[in-house]
JSON list of C-alpha atoms in Angstrom, two decimals:
[
{"chain": "Y", "resi": 1, "resn": "UNK", "atom": "CA", "xyz": [40.35, 0.96, 12.51]},
{"chain": "Y", "resi": 2, "resn": "UNK", "atom": "CA", "xyz": [36.40, 1.37, 11.68]},
{"chain": "Y", "resi": 3, "resn": "UNK", "atom": "CA", "xyz": [35.59, 1.75, 7.93]},
{"chain": "Y", "resi": 4, "resn": "UNK", "atom": "CA", "xyz": [33.59, 4.99, 7.77]},
{"chain": "Y", "resi": 5, "resn": "UNK", "atom": "CA", "xyz": [29.66, 4.60, 8.56]},
{"chain": "Y", "resi": 6, "resn": "UNK", "atom": "CA", "xyz": [28.02, 4.82, 5.51]},
{"chain": "Y", "resi": 7, "resn": "UNK", "atom": "CA", "xyz": [25.92, 7.96, 4.50]},
{"chain": "Y", "resi": 8, "resn": "UNK", "atom": "CA", "xyz": [22.37, 7.67, 3.74]},
{"chain": "Y", "resi": 9, "resn": "UNK", "atom": "CA", "xyz": [21.44, 8.18, 0.23]},
{"chain": "Y", "resi": 10, "resn": "UNK", "atom": "CA", "xyz": [18.11, 8.91, -1.77]},
{"chain": "Y", "resi": 11, "resn": "UNK", "atom": "CA", "xyz": [17.98, 6.93, -4.89]},
{"chain": "Y", "resi": 12, "resn": "UNK", "atom": "CA", "xyz": [16.09, 9.42, -6.70]},
{"chain": "Y", "resi": 13, "resn": "UNK", "atom": "CA", "xyz": [18.60, 11.80, -5.74]},
{"chain": "Y", "resi": 14, "resn": "UNK", "atom": "CA", "xyz": [21.15, 9.46, -7.20]},
{"chain": "Y", "resi": 15, "resn": "UNK", "atom": "CA", "xyz": [22.39, 9.75, -11.06]},
{"chain": "Y", "resi": 16, "resn": "UNK", "atom": "CA", "xyz": [21.22, 6.68, -13.35]},
{"chain": "Y", "resi": 17, "resn": "UNK", "atom": "CA", "xyz": [24.75, 6.88, -14.74]},
{"chain": "Y", "resi": 18, "resn": "UNK", "atom": "CA", "xyz": [27.56, 8.63, -13.34]},
{"chain": "Y", "resi": 19, "resn": "UNK", "atom": "CA", "xyz": [30.90, 9.45, -14.83]},
{"chain": "Y", "resi": 20, "resn": "UNK", "atom": "CA", "xyz": [31.74, 8.33, -18.91]},
{"chain": "Y", "resi": 21, "resn": "UNK", "atom": "CA", "xyz": [31.99, 5.19, -20.58]},
{"chain": "Y", "resi": 22, "resn": "UNK", "atom": "CA", "xyz": [30.13, 3.25, -22.84]},
{"chain": "Y", "resi": 23, "resn": "UNK", "atom": "CA", "xyz": [26.42, 3.27, -22.70]},
{"chain": "Y", "resi": 24, "resn": "UNK", "atom": "CA", "xyz": [25.29, 0.81, -19.89]},
{"chain": "Y", "resi": 25, "resn": "UNK", "atom": "CA", "xyz": [23.40, -2.55, -21.68]},
{"chain": "Y", "resi": 26, "resn": "UNK", "atom": "CA", "xyz": [20.41, -1.87, -19.03]},
{"chain": "Y", "resi": 27, "resn": "UNK", "atom": "CA", "xyz": [18.41, 0.87, -17.48]},
{"chain": "Y", "resi": 28, "resn": "UNK", "atom": "CA", "xyz": [17.88, 0.93, -14.13]},
{"chain": "Y", "resi": 29, "resn": "UNK", "atom": "CA", "xyz": [14.16, 0.61, -15.06]},
{"chain": "Y", "resi": 30, "resn": "UNK", "atom": "CA", "xyz": [14.94, -2.75, -16.96]},
{"chain": "Y", "resi": 31, "resn": "UNK", "atom": "CA", "xyz": [16.20, -3.93, -13.40]},
{"chain": "Y", "resi": 32, "resn": "UNK", "atom": "CA", "xyz": [12.85, -2.47, -11.87]},
{"chain": "Y", "resi": 33, "resn": "UNK", "atom": "CA", "xyz": [10.87, -4.25, -14.36]},
{"chain": "Y", "resi": 34, "resn": "UNK", "atom": "CA", "xyz": [12.83, -7.46, -14.14]},
{"chain": "Y", "resi": 35, "resn": "UNK", "atom": "CA", "xyz": [12.05, -7.29, -10.20]},
{"chain": "Y", "resi": 36, "resn": "UNK", "atom": "CA", "xyz": [8.21, -6.62, -10.33]},
{"chain": "Y", "resi": 37, "resn": "UNK", "atom": "CA", "xyz": [7.84, -9.27, -12.91]},
{"chain": "Y", "resi": 38, "resn": "UNK", "atom": "CA", "xyz": [10.01, -11.83, -10.43]},
{"chain": "Y", "resi": 39, "resn": "UNK", "atom": "CA", "xyz": [7.48, -10.82, -7.51]},
{"chain": "Y", "resi": 40, "resn": "UNK", "atom": "CA", "xyz": [4.46, -10.59, -9.11]},
{"chain": "Y", "resi": 41, "resn": "UNK", "atom": "CA", "xyz": [5.07, -14.34, -10.27]},
{"chain": "Y", "resi": 42, "resn": "UNK", "atom": "CA", "xyz": [6.98, -15.91, -7.06]},
{"chain": "Y", "resi": 43, "resn": "UNK", "atom": "CA", "xyz": [6.65, -13.18, -4.42]},
{"chain": "Y", "resi": 44, "resn": "UNK", "atom": "CA", "xyz": [8.83, -11.01, -2.75]},
{"chain": "Y", "resi": 45, "resn": "UNK", "atom": "CA", "xyz": [10.86, -13.72, -1.60]},
{"chain": "Y", "resi": 46, "resn": "UNK", "atom": "CA", "xyz": [12.15, -14.63, -4.47]},
{"chain": "Y", "resi": 47, "resn": "UNK", "atom": "CA", "xyz": [13.79, -11.39, -5.53]},
{"chain": "Y", "resi": 48, "resn": "UNK", "atom": "CA", "xyz": [17.47, -11.24, -5.84]},
{"chain": "Y", "resi": 49, "resn": "UNK", "atom": "CA", "xyz": [20.23, -9.76, -7.56]},
{"chain": "Y", "resi": 50, "resn": "UNK", "atom": "CA", "xyz": [21.41, -13.20, -8.53]},
{"chain": "Y", "resi": 51, "resn": "UNK", "atom": "CA", "xyz": [17.46, -14.47, -9.41]},
{"chain": "Y", "resi": 52, "resn": "UNK", "atom": "CA", "xyz": [17.16, -10.61, -11.69]},
{"chain": "Y", "resi": 53, "resn": "UNK", "atom": "CA", "xyz": [20.52, -11.23, -13.46]},
{"chain": "Y", "resi": 54, "resn": "UNK", "atom": "CA", "xyz": [19.29, -14.32, -14.59]},
{"chain": "Y", "resi": 55, "resn": "UNK", "atom": "CA", "xyz": [15.81, -12.92, -16.05]},
{"chain": "Y", "resi": 56, "resn": "UNK", "atom": "CA", "xyz": [17.97, -10.06, -18.02]},
{"chain": "Y", "resi": 57, "resn": "UNK", "atom": "CA", "xyz": [21.22, -11.89, -19.11]},
{"chain": "Y", "resi": 58, "resn": "UNK", "atom": "CA", "xyz": [23.82, -10.42, -17.15]},
{"chain": "Y", "resi": 59, "resn": "UNK", "atom": "CA", "xyz": [26.36, -10.15, -14.23]},
{"chain": "Y", "resi": 60, "resn": "UNK", "atom": "CA", "xyz": [25.08, -9.89, -10.82]},
{"chain": "Y", "resi": 61, "resn": "UNK", "atom": "CA", "xyz": [27.80, -7.74, -9.32]},
{"chain": "Y", "resi": 62, "resn": "UNK", "atom": "CA", "xyz": [27.08, -5.23, -12.56]},
{"chain": "Y", "resi": 63, "resn": "UNK", "atom": "CA", "xyz": [23.26, -4.90, -10.63]},
{"chain": "Y", "resi": 64, "resn": "UNK", "atom": "CA", "xyz": [25.03, -2.99, -8.37]},
{"chain": "Y", "resi": 65, "resn": "UNK", "atom": "CA", "xyz": [25.82, 0.14, -10.82]},
{"chain": "Y", "resi": 66, "resn": "UNK", "atom": "CA", "xyz": [21.88, 0.78, -11.14]},
{"chain": "Y", "resi": 67, "resn": "UNK", "atom": "CA", "xyz": [20.97, -0.24, -7.63]},
{"chain": "Y", "resi": 68, "resn": "UNK", "atom": "CA", "xyz": [23.17, -0.23, -5.07]},
{"chain": "Y", "resi": 69, "resn": "UNK", "atom": "CA", "xyz": [21.00, -1.74, -1.88]},
{"chain": "Y", "resi": 70, "resn": "UNK", "atom": "CA", "xyz": [18.25, -3.63, -2.04]},
{"chain": "Y", "resi": 71, "resn": "UNK", "atom": "CA", "xyz": [16.35, -1.64, 0.12]},
{"chain": "Y", "resi": 72, "resn": "UNK", "atom": "CA", "xyz": [16.72, 0.73, -2.42]},
{"chain": "Y", "resi": 73, "resn": "UNK", "atom": "CA", "xyz": [14.80, -1.77, -4.97]},
{"chain": "Y", "resi": 74, "resn": "UNK", "atom": "CA", "xyz": [12.20, -2.14, -2.55]},
{"chain": "Y", "resi": 75, "resn": "UNK", "atom": "CA", "xyz": [11.84, 1.28, -2.89]},
{"chain": "Y", "resi": 76, "resn": "UNK", "atom": "CA", "xyz": [12.08, 1.57, -6.98]},
{"chain": "Y", "resi": 77, "resn": "UNK", "atom": "CA", "xyz": [9.56, -1.00, -7.50]},
{"chain": "Y", "resi": 78, "resn": "UNK", "atom": "CA", "xyz": [6.65, 0.22, -4.98]},
{"chain": "Y", "resi": 79, "resn": "UNK", "atom": "CA", "xyz": [7.23, 3.14, -7.09]},
{"chain": "Y", "resi": 80, "resn": "UNK", "atom": "CA", "xyz": [7.11, 1.53, -10.16]},
{"chain": "Y", "resi": 81, "resn": "UNK", "atom": "CA", "xyz": [3.84, 0.04, -8.85]},
{"chain": "Y", "resi": 82, "resn": "UNK", "atom": "CA", "xyz": [2.32, 3.70, -7.64]},
{"chain": "Y", "resi": 83, "resn": "UNK", "atom": "CA", "xyz": [2.88, 4.01, -11.65]},
{"chain": "Y", "resi": 84, "resn": "UNK", "atom": "CA", "xyz": [-0.66, 2.32, -12.48]},
{"chain": "Y", "resi": 85, "resn": "UNK", "atom": "CA", "xyz": [-2.55, 5.05, -10.94]},
{"chain": "Y", "resi": 86, "resn": "UNK", "atom": "CA", "xyz": [-4.81, 6.74, -13.54]},
{"chain": "Y", "resi": 87, "resn": "UNK", "atom": "CA", "xyz": [-5.56, 9.96, -12.60]},
{"chain": "Y", "resi": 88, "resn": "UNK", "atom": "CA", "xyz": [-7.98, 12.08, -14.96]},
{"chain": "Y", "resi": 89, "resn": "UNK", "atom": "CA", "xyz": [-7.00, 15.28, -16.39]},
{"chain": "Y", "resi": 90, "resn": "UNK", "atom": "CA", "xyz": [-8.39, 17.58, -13.40]},
{"chain": "Y", "resi": 91, "resn": "UNK", "atom": "CA", "xyz": [-10.36, 16.72, -10.53]},
{"chain": "Y", "resi": 92, "resn": "UNK", "atom": "CA", "xyz": [-14.15, 16.03, -10.19]},
{"chain": "Y", "resi": 93, "resn": "UNK", "atom": "CA", "xyz": [-15.19, 18.50, -7.25]},
{"chain": "Y", "resi": 94, "resn": "UNK", "atom": "CA", "xyz": [-16.23, 16.11, -5.77]},
{"chain": "Y", "resi": 95, "resn": "UNK", "atom": "CA", "xyz": [-13.51, 15.26, -3.28]},
{"chain": "Y", "resi": 96, "resn": "UNK", "atom": "CA", "xyz": [-15.57, 12.42, -1.37]},
{"chain": "Y", "resi": 97, "resn": "UNK", "atom": "CA", "xyz": [-15.78, 10.47, -5.14]},
{"chain": "Y", "resi": 98, "resn": "UNK", "atom": "CA", "xyz": [-12.04, 11.48, -6.05]},
{"chain": "Y", "resi": 99, "resn": "UNK", "atom": "CA", "xyz": [-10.93, 10.14, -2.89]},
{"chain": "Y", "resi": 100, "resn": "UNK", "atom": "CA", "xyz": [-12.80, 7.04, -2.75]},
{"chain": "Y", "resi": 101, "resn": "UNK", "atom": "CA", "xyz": [-11.27, 6.20, -6.82]},
{"chain": "Y", "resi": 102, "resn": "UNK", "atom": "CA", "xyz": [-8.13, 6.16, -5.12]},
{"chain": "Y", "resi": 103, "resn": "UNK", "atom": "CA", "xyz": [-8.74, 4.31, -2.41]},
{"chain": "Y", "resi": 104, "resn": "UNK", "atom": "CA", "xyz": [-10.57, 1.67, -4.79]},
{"chain": "Y", "resi": 105, "resn": "UNK", "atom": "CA", "xyz": [-7.02, 2.01, -7.29]},
{"chain": "Y", "resi": 106, "resn": "UNK", "atom": "CA", "xyz": [-5.09, 1.83, -4.16]},
{"chain": "Y", "resi": 107, "resn": "UNK", "atom": "CA", "xyz": [-6.84, -1.68, -3.39]},
{"chain": "Y", "resi": 108, "resn": "UNK", "atom": "CA", "xyz": [-6.74, -3.06, -6.71]},
{"chain": "Y", "resi": 109, "resn": "UNK", "atom": "CA", "xyz": [-2.81, -2.59, -6.99]},
{"chain": "Y", "resi": 110, "resn": "UNK", "atom": "CA", "xyz": [-2.49, -3.54, -4.05]},
{"chain": "Y", "resi": 111, "resn": "UNK", "atom": "CA", "xyz": [-4.00, -6.99, -5.08]},
{"chain": "Y", "resi": 112, "resn": "UNK", "atom": "CA", "xyz": [-2.18, -7.07, -8.64]},
{"chain": "Y", "resi": 113, "resn": "UNK", "atom": "CA", "xyz": [0.81, -7.24, -7.04]},
{"chain": "Y", "resi": 114, "resn": "UNK", "atom": "CA", "xyz": [0.64, -8.73, -3.51]},
{"chain": "Y", "resi": 115, "resn": "UNK", "atom": "CA", "xyz": [4.08, -8.36, -2.37]},
{"chain": "Y", "resi": 116, "resn": "UNK", "atom": "CA", "xyz": [3.61, -4.48, -2.05]},
{"chain": "Y", "resi": 117, "resn": "UNK", "atom": "CA", "xyz": [2.03, -5.43, 1.67]},
{"chain": "Y", "resi": 118, "resn": "UNK", "atom": "CA", "xyz": [5.30, -6.63, 1.96]},
{"chain": "Y", "resi": 119, "resn": "UNK", "atom": "CA", "xyz": [7.74, -4.03, 1.40]},
{"chain": "Y", "resi": 120, "resn": "UNK", "atom": "CA", "xyz": [5.38, -0.94, 2.02]},
{"chain": "Y", "resi": 121, "resn": "UNK", "atom": "CA", "xyz": [6.71, 2.17, 4.47]},
{"chain": "Y", "resi": 122, "resn": "UNK", "atom": "CA", "xyz": [5.92, 5.50, 5.19]},
{"chain": "Y", "resi": 123, "resn": "UNK", "atom": "CA", "xyz": [9.96, 5.88, 4.46]},
{"chain": "Y", "resi": 124, "resn": "UNK", "atom": "CA", "xyz": [8.63, 5.91, 0.80]},
{"chain": "Y", "resi": 125, "resn": "UNK", "atom": "CA", "xyz": [7.06, 9.02, 0.59]},
{"chain": "Y", "resi": 126, "resn": "UNK", "atom": "CA", "xyz": [8.73, 11.01, -1.61]},
{"chain": "Y", "resi": 127, "resn": "UNK", "atom": "CA", "xyz": [9.62, 8.86, -4.99]},
{"chain": "Y", "resi": 128, "resn": "UNK", "atom": "CA", "xyz": [7.97, 10.07, -7.87]},
{"chain": "Y", "resi": 129, "resn": "UNK", "atom": "CA", "xyz": [5.07, 8.36, -8.00]},
{"chain": "Y", "resi": 130, "resn": "UNK", "atom": "CA", "xyz": [4.36, 9.10, -4.55]},
{"chain": "Y", "resi": 131, "resn": "UNK", "atom": "CA", "xyz": [4.88, 12.97, -4.93]},
{"chain": "Y", "resi": 132, "resn": "UNK", "atom": "CA", "xyz": [2.39, 12.98, -8.13]},
{"chain": "Y", "resi": 133, "resn": "UNK", "atom": "CA", "xyz": [-0.20, 11.08, -5.86]},
{"chain": "Y", "resi": 134, "resn": "UNK", "atom": "CA", "xyz": [0.32, 13.62, -2.70]},
{"chain": "Y", "resi": 135, "resn": "UNK", "atom": "CA", "xyz": [0.01, 16.73, -5.86]},
{"chain": "Y", "resi": 136, "resn": "UNK", "atom": "CA", "xyz": [-3.38, 14.74, -7.21]},
{"chain": "Y", "resi": 137, "resn": "UNK", "atom": "CA", "xyz": [-4.75, 14.39, -3.49]},
{"chain": "Y", "resi": 138, "resn": "UNK", "atom": "CA", "xyz": [-4.26, 17.56, -2.06]},
{"chain": "Y", "resi": 139, "resn": "UNK", "atom": "CA", "xyz": [-6.05, 19.06, -5.78]},
{"chain": "Y", "resi": 140, "resn": "UNK", "atom": "CA", "xyz": [-8.96, 16.49, -4.78]},
{"chain": "Y", "resi": 141, "resn": "UNK", "atom": "CA", "xyz": [-9.56, 17.99, -1.46]},
{"chain": "Y", "resi": 142, "resn": "UNK", "atom": "CA", "xyz": [-9.12, 21.47, -2.47]},
{"chain": "Y", "resi": 143, "resn": "UNK", "atom": "CA", "xyz": [-13.05, 22.23, -1.86]},
{"chain": "Y", "resi": 144, "resn": "UNK", "atom": "CA", "xyz": [-13.10, 20.66, 1.86]},
{"chain": "Y", "resi": 145, "resn": "UNK", "atom": "CA", "xyz": [-12.69, 23.13, 3.77]},
{"chain": "Y", "resi": 146, "resn": "UNK", "atom": "CA", "xyz": [-10.41, 22.27, 6.76]},
{"chain": "Y", "resi": 147, "resn": "UNK", "atom": "CA", "xyz": [-6.51, 22.84, 7.89]},
{"chain": "Y", "resi": 148, "resn": "UNK", "atom": "CA", "xyz": [-4.04, 21.55, 5.61]},
{"chain": "Y", "resi": 149, "resn": "UNK", "atom": "CA", "xyz": [-2.90, 19.64, 8.63]},
{"chain": "Y", "resi": 150, "resn": "UNK", "atom": "CA", "xyz": [-6.81, 17.67, 8.28]},
{"chain": "Y", "resi": 151, "resn": "UNK", "atom": "CA", "xyz": [-6.51, 17.02, 4.72]},
{"chain": "Y", "resi": 152, "resn": "UNK", "atom": "CA", "xyz": [-3.14, 15.51, 5.29]},
{"chain": "Y", "resi": 153, "resn": "UNK", "atom": "CA", "xyz": [-4.27, 13.32, 7.47]},
{"chain": "Y", "resi": 154, "resn": "UNK", "atom": "CA", "xyz": [-7.22, 12.35, 5.78]},
{"chain": "Y", "resi": 155, "resn": "UNK", "atom": "CA", "xyz": [-5.04, 10.93, 3.15]},
{"chain": "Y", "resi": 156, "resn": "UNK", "atom": "CA", "xyz": [-2.95, 9.56, 5.61]},
{"chain": "Y", "resi": 157, "resn": "UNK", "atom": "CA", "xyz": [-5.65, 7.44, 6.61]},
{"chain": "Y", "resi": 158, "resn": "UNK", "atom": "CA", "xyz": [-7.06, 6.67, 3.90]},
{"chain": "Y", "resi": 159, "resn": "UNK", "atom": "CA", "xyz": [-3.73, 4.71, 2.78]},
{"chain": "Y", "resi": 160, "resn": "UNK", "atom": "CA", "xyz": [-3.68, 3.37, 6.20]},
{"chain": "Y", "resi": 161, "resn": "UNK", "atom": "CA", "xyz": [-7.36, 1.64, 5.80]},
{"chain": "Y", "resi": 162, "resn": "UNK", "atom": "CA", "xyz": [-6.65, 0.01, 2.53]},
{"chain": "Y", "resi": 163, "resn": "UNK", "atom": "CA", "xyz": [-3.23, -1.40, 3.44]},
{"chain": "Y", "resi": 164, "resn": "UNK", "atom": "CA", "xyz": [-4.60, -2.70, 6.95]},
{"chain": "Y", "resi": 165, "resn": "UNK", "atom": "CA", "xyz": [-7.91, -3.84, 4.90]},
{"chain": "Y", "resi": 166, "resn": "UNK", "atom": "CA", "xyz": [-5.55, -5.33, 1.83]},
{"chain": "Y", "resi": 167, "resn": "UNK", "atom": "CA", "xyz": [-3.47, -7.18, 4.72]},
{"chain": "Y", "resi": 168, "resn": "UNK", "atom": "CA", "xyz": [-5.72, -8.97, 6.92]},
{"chain": "Y", "resi": 169, "resn": "UNK", "atom": "CA", "xyz": [-7.05, -10.01, 3.29]},
{"chain": "Y", "resi": 170, "resn": "UNK", "atom": "CA", "xyz": [-4.15, -10.92, 2.02]},
{"chain": "Y", "resi": 171, "resn": "UNK", "atom": "CA", "xyz": [-3.53, -12.89, 5.57]},
{"chain": "Y", "resi": 172, "resn": "UNK", "atom": "CA", "xyz": [-6.63, -14.74, 5.77]},
{"chain": "Y", "resi": 173, "resn": "UNK", "atom": "CA", "xyz": [-6.28, -15.79, 1.85]},
{"chain": "Y", "resi": 174, "resn": "UNK", "atom": "CA", "xyz": [-2.94, -17.63, 2.88]},
{"chain": "Y", "resi": 175, "resn": "UNK", "atom": "CA", "xyz": [-3.83, -19.03, 5.75]},
{"chain": "Y", "resi": 176, "resn": "UNK", "atom": "CA", "xyz": [-6.93, -20.68, 4.54]},
{"chain": "Y", "resi": 177, "resn": "UNK", "atom": "CA", "xyz": [-5.01, -22.58, 1.71]},
{"chain": "Y", "resi": 178, "resn": "UNK", "atom": "CA", "xyz": [-2.91, -24.03, 3.95]},
{"chain": "Y", "resi": 179, "resn": "UNK", "atom": "CA", "xyz": [-5.79, -25.42, 6.06]},
{"chain": "Y", "resi": 180, "resn": "UNK", "atom": "CA", "xyz": [-6.11, -29.55, 5.65]},
{"chain": "Y", "resi": 181, "resn": "UNK", "atom": "CA", "xyz": [-10.21, -28.54, 5.45]},
{"chain": "Y", "resi": 182, "resn": "UNK", "atom": "CA", "xyz": [-12.32, -25.87, 3.21]},
{"chain": "Y", "resi": 183, "resn": "UNK", "atom": "CA", "xyz": [-12.86, -22.79, 4.59]},
{"chain": "Y", "resi": 184, "resn": "UNK", "atom": "CA", "xyz": [-16.47, -23.30, 5.08]},
{"chain": "Y", "resi": 185, "resn": "UNK", "atom": "CA", "xyz": [-15.97, -26.41, 6.85]},
{"chain": "Y", "resi": 186, "resn": "UNK", "atom": "CA", "xyz": [-13.76, -24.43, 9.77]},
{"chain": "Y", "resi": 187, "resn": "UNK", "atom": "CA", "xyz": [-16.16, -21.60, 9.30]},
{"chain": "Y", "resi": 188, "resn": "UNK", "atom": "CA", "xyz": [-18.96, -24.22, 10.49]},
{"chain": "Y", "resi": 189, "resn": "UNK", "atom": "CA", "xyz": [-17.18, -25.30, 13.54]},
{"chain": "Y", "resi": 190, "resn": "UNK", "atom": "CA", "xyz": [-15.85, -21.81, 14.72]},
{"chain": "Y", "resi": 191, "resn": "UNK", "atom": "CA", "xyz": [-19.58, -20.76, 13.91]},
{"chain": "Y", "resi": 192, "resn": "UNK", "atom": "CA", "xyz": [-20.85, -23.68, 16.36]},
{"chain": "Y", "resi": 193, "resn": "UNK", "atom": "CA", "xyz": [-18.08, -22.99, 18.73]},
{"chain": "Y", "resi": 194, "resn": "UNK", "atom": "CA", "xyz": [-19.02, -19.22, 19.14]},
{"chain": "Y", "resi": 195, "resn": "UNK", "atom": "CA", "xyz": [-22.88, -19.87, 19.87]},
{"chain": "Y", "resi": 196, "resn": "UNK", "atom": "CA", "xyz": [-21.95, -22.39, 22.18]},
{"chain": "Y", "resi": 197, "resn": "UNK", "atom": "CA", "xyz": [-19.92, -19.45, 24.29]},
{"chain": "Y", "resi": 198, "resn": "UNK", "atom": "CA", "xyz": [-22.84, -16.84, 23.48]},
{"chain": "Y", "resi": 199, "resn": "UNK", "atom": "CA", "xyz": [-25.39, -18.88, 24.99]},
{"chain": "Y", "resi": 200, "resn": "UNK", "atom": "CA", "xyz": [-23.27, -19.15, 28.16]},
{"chain": "Y", "resi": 201, "resn": "UNK", "atom": "CA", "xyz": [-25.04, -15.64, 29.23]},
{"chain": "Y", "resi": 202, "resn": "UNK", "atom": "CA", "xyz": [-21.09, -14.38, 30.08]},
{"chain": "Y", "resi": 203, "resn": "UNK", "atom": "CA", "xyz": [-21.83, -12.40, 26.54]},
{"chain": "Y", "resi": 204, "resn": "UNK", "atom": "CA", "xyz": [-25.15, -10.72, 26.79]},
{"chain": "Y", "resi": 205, "resn": "UNK", "atom": "CA", "xyz": [-23.57, -7.22, 24.48]},
{"chain": "Y", "resi": 206, "resn": "UNK", "atom": "CA", "xyz": [-22.08, -10.11, 22.11]},
{"chain": "Y", "resi": 207, "resn": "UNK", "atom": "CA", "xyz": [-25.97, -12.19, 22.58]},
{"chain": "Y", "resi": 208, "resn": "UNK", "atom": "CA", "xyz": [-27.99, -9.11, 21.98]},
{"chain": "Y", "resi": 209, "resn": "UNK", "atom": "CA", "xyz": [-25.72, -7.91, 18.94]},
{"chain": "Y", "resi": 210, "resn": "UNK", "atom": "CA", "xyz": [-25.65, -11.45, 17.35]},
{"chain": "Y", "resi": 211, "resn": "UNK", "atom": "CA", "xyz": [-29.07, -11.55, 17.83]},
{"chain": "Y", "resi": 212, "resn": "UNK", "atom": "CA", "xyz": [-29.39, -8.39, 15.39]},
{"chain": "Y", "resi": 213, "resn": "UNK", "atom": "CA", "xyz": [-29.75, -8.91, 11.29]},
{"chain": "Y", "resi": 214, "resn": "UNK", "atom": "CA", "xyz": [-26.00, -9.89, 10.12]},
{"chain": "Y", "resi": 215, "resn": "UNK", "atom": "CA", "xyz": [-23.65, -7.30, 8.95]},
{"chain": "Y", "resi": 216, "resn": "UNK", "atom": "CA", "xyz": [-22.64, -7.03, 5.63]},
{"chain": "Y", "resi": 217, "resn": "UNK", "atom": "CA", "xyz": [-20.01, -9.78, 4.43]},
{"chain": "Y", "resi": 218, "resn": "UNK", "atom": "CA", "xyz": [-19.11, -9.24, 1.25]},
{"chain": "Y", "resi": 219, "resn": "UNK", "atom": "CA", "xyz": [-15.86, -7.75, 1.44]},
{"chain": "Y", "resi": 220, "resn": "UNK", "atom": "CA", "xyz": [-16.06, -5.11, -1.15]},
{"chain": "Y", "resi": 221, "resn": "UNK", "atom": "CA", "xyz": [-19.19, -3.89, 0.75]},
{"chain": "Y", "resi": 222, "resn": "UNK", "atom": "CA", "xyz": [-17.39, -3.58, 4.22]},
{"chain": "Y", "resi": 223, "resn": "UNK", "atom": "CA", "xyz": [-14.42, -1.65, 2.43]},
{"chain": "Y", "resi": 224, "resn": "UNK", "atom": "CA", "xyz": [-16.76, 0.67, 0.28]},
{"chain": "Y", "resi": 225, "resn": "UNK", "atom": "CA", "xyz": [-18.46, 1.49, 4.23]},
{"chain": "Y", "resi": 226, "resn": "UNK", "atom": "CA", "xyz": [-15.67, 1.81, 5.76]},
{"chain": "Y", "resi": 227, "resn": "UNK", "atom": "CA", "xyz": [-13.91, 3.99, 2.99]},
{"chain": "Y", "resi": 228, "resn": "UNK", "atom": "CA", "xyz": [-17.40, 6.07, 2.94]},
{"chain": "Y", "resi": 229, "resn": "UNK", "atom": "CA", "xyz": [-17.60, 6.16, 6.81]},
{"chain": "Y", "resi": 230, "resn": "UNK", "atom": "CA", "xyz": [-14.27, 7.27, 6.66]},
{"chain": "Y", "resi": 231, "resn": "UNK", "atom": "CA", "xyz": [-15.00, 9.91, 4.51]},
{"chain": "Y", "resi": 232, "resn": "UNK", "atom": "CA", "xyz": [-18.02, 11.47, 5.93]},
{"chain": "Y", "resi": 233, "resn": "UNK", "atom": "CA", "xyz": [-15.92, 11.95, 9.53]},
{"chain": "Y", "resi": 234, "resn": "UNK", "atom": "CA", "xyz": [-14.14, 14.63, 7.96]},
{"chain": "Y", "resi": 235, "resn": "UNK", "atom": "CA", "xyz": [-17.12, 16.17, 6.67]},
{"chain": "Y", "resi": 236, "resn": "UNK", "atom": "CA", "xyz": [-18.55, 17.64, 9.87]},
{"chain": "Y", "resi": 237, "resn": "UNK", "atom": "CA", "xyz": [-16.75, 20.92, 11.26]},
{"chain": "Y", "resi": 238, "resn": "UNK", "atom": "CA", "xyz": [-13.70, 20.57, 11.66]},
{"chain": "Y", "resi": 239, "resn": "UNK", "atom": "CA", "xyz": [-11.24, 20.11, 15.07]},
{"chain": "Y", "resi": 240, "resn": "UNK", "atom": "CA", "xyz": [-8.98, 23.16, 16.76]},
{"chain": "Y", "resi": 241, "resn": "UNK", "atom": "CA", "xyz": [-6.14, 22.58, 14.06]},
{"chain": "Y", "resi": 242, "resn": "UNK", "atom": "CA", "xyz": [-3.99, 23.26, 17.04]},
{"chain": "Y", "resi": 243, "resn": "UNK", "atom": "CA", "xyz": [-5.18, 19.79, 18.94]},
{"chain": "Y", "resi": 244, "resn": "UNK", "atom": "CA", "xyz": [-4.38, 18.02, 15.35]},
{"chain": "Y", "resi": 245, "resn": "UNK", "atom": "CA", "xyz": [-0.97, 18.68, 14.13]},
{"chain": "Y", "resi": 246, "resn": "UNK", "atom": "CA", "xyz": [-0.30, 17.53, 10.06]},
{"chain": "Y", "resi": 247, "resn": "UNK", "atom": "CA", "xyz": [1.76, 14.13, 10.57]},
{"chain": "Y", "resi": 248, "resn": "UNK", "atom": "CA", "xyz": [4.97, 13.66, 8.47]},
{"chain": "Y", "resi": 249, "resn": "UNK", "atom": "CA", "xyz": [3.96, 13.96, 5.26]},
{"chain": "Y", "resi": 250, "resn": "UNK", "atom": "CA", "xyz": [5.89, 10.30, 4.74]},
{"chain": "Y", "resi": 251, "resn": "UNK", "atom": "CA", "xyz": [2.83, 8.80, 5.89]},
{"chain": "Y", "resi": 252, "resn": "UNK", "atom": "CA", "xyz": [1.13, 9.57, 3.04]},
{"chain": "Y", "resi": 253, "resn": "UNK", "atom": "CA", "xyz": [2.86, 6.68, 0.75]},
{"chain": "Y", "resi": 254, "resn": "UNK", "atom": "CA", "xyz": [0.55, 5.94, -1.76]},
{"chain": "Y", "resi": 255, "resn": "UNK", "atom": "CA", "xyz": [0.87, 1.93, -2.33]}
]
């Protein structure tokens, strides 16, 4: 007879210590902190219950009393990274400035923990620090006179932009590390190829674009410009809210 299917469970609703008995040697936070240290040093693929147990000096199976599944461990790790946001006592009153600061904080957190881009998912939208982040964002957006649904869209779009930017930057950096030549040498070869293609006359619009002064190439400058334009787009007259339903709150998961 087939066994009973597992039931869904929220790790945050699971007591850290169930029933009576001796006090555990470690806390759930000890397990998470060890997992984060391992991931920071050697990447998310190096994180395993065996490796964490070795780090803590305990038996591997005992860790499942603290964290039942690896997916739960990832959710706990993401929340631990999200604890690094620094919020002032209150929003400044300038929602653009506050959201810009959050975007830059998110990017910095994802760079401090490169593994975040591998495990981040919108399913983690209700962890303690995710809720803290969302509450802060909504407080920052009080001066923005648009429907609540559009505010949620703005938060989701800022997070999505940051995540896409960082993932692309990390992918480029990873690729560059594996090249048998320097990045500058490859850029020169690709540039020469592109110039030859444009000179063929098959791409007049691209030729016109490349004839203009070069756009900013500094990643930090490009990121700042992208976030600024995204925020500015929400400062215009709001569309009909019936055409812009609120996104699922899970889509605004912070880093």
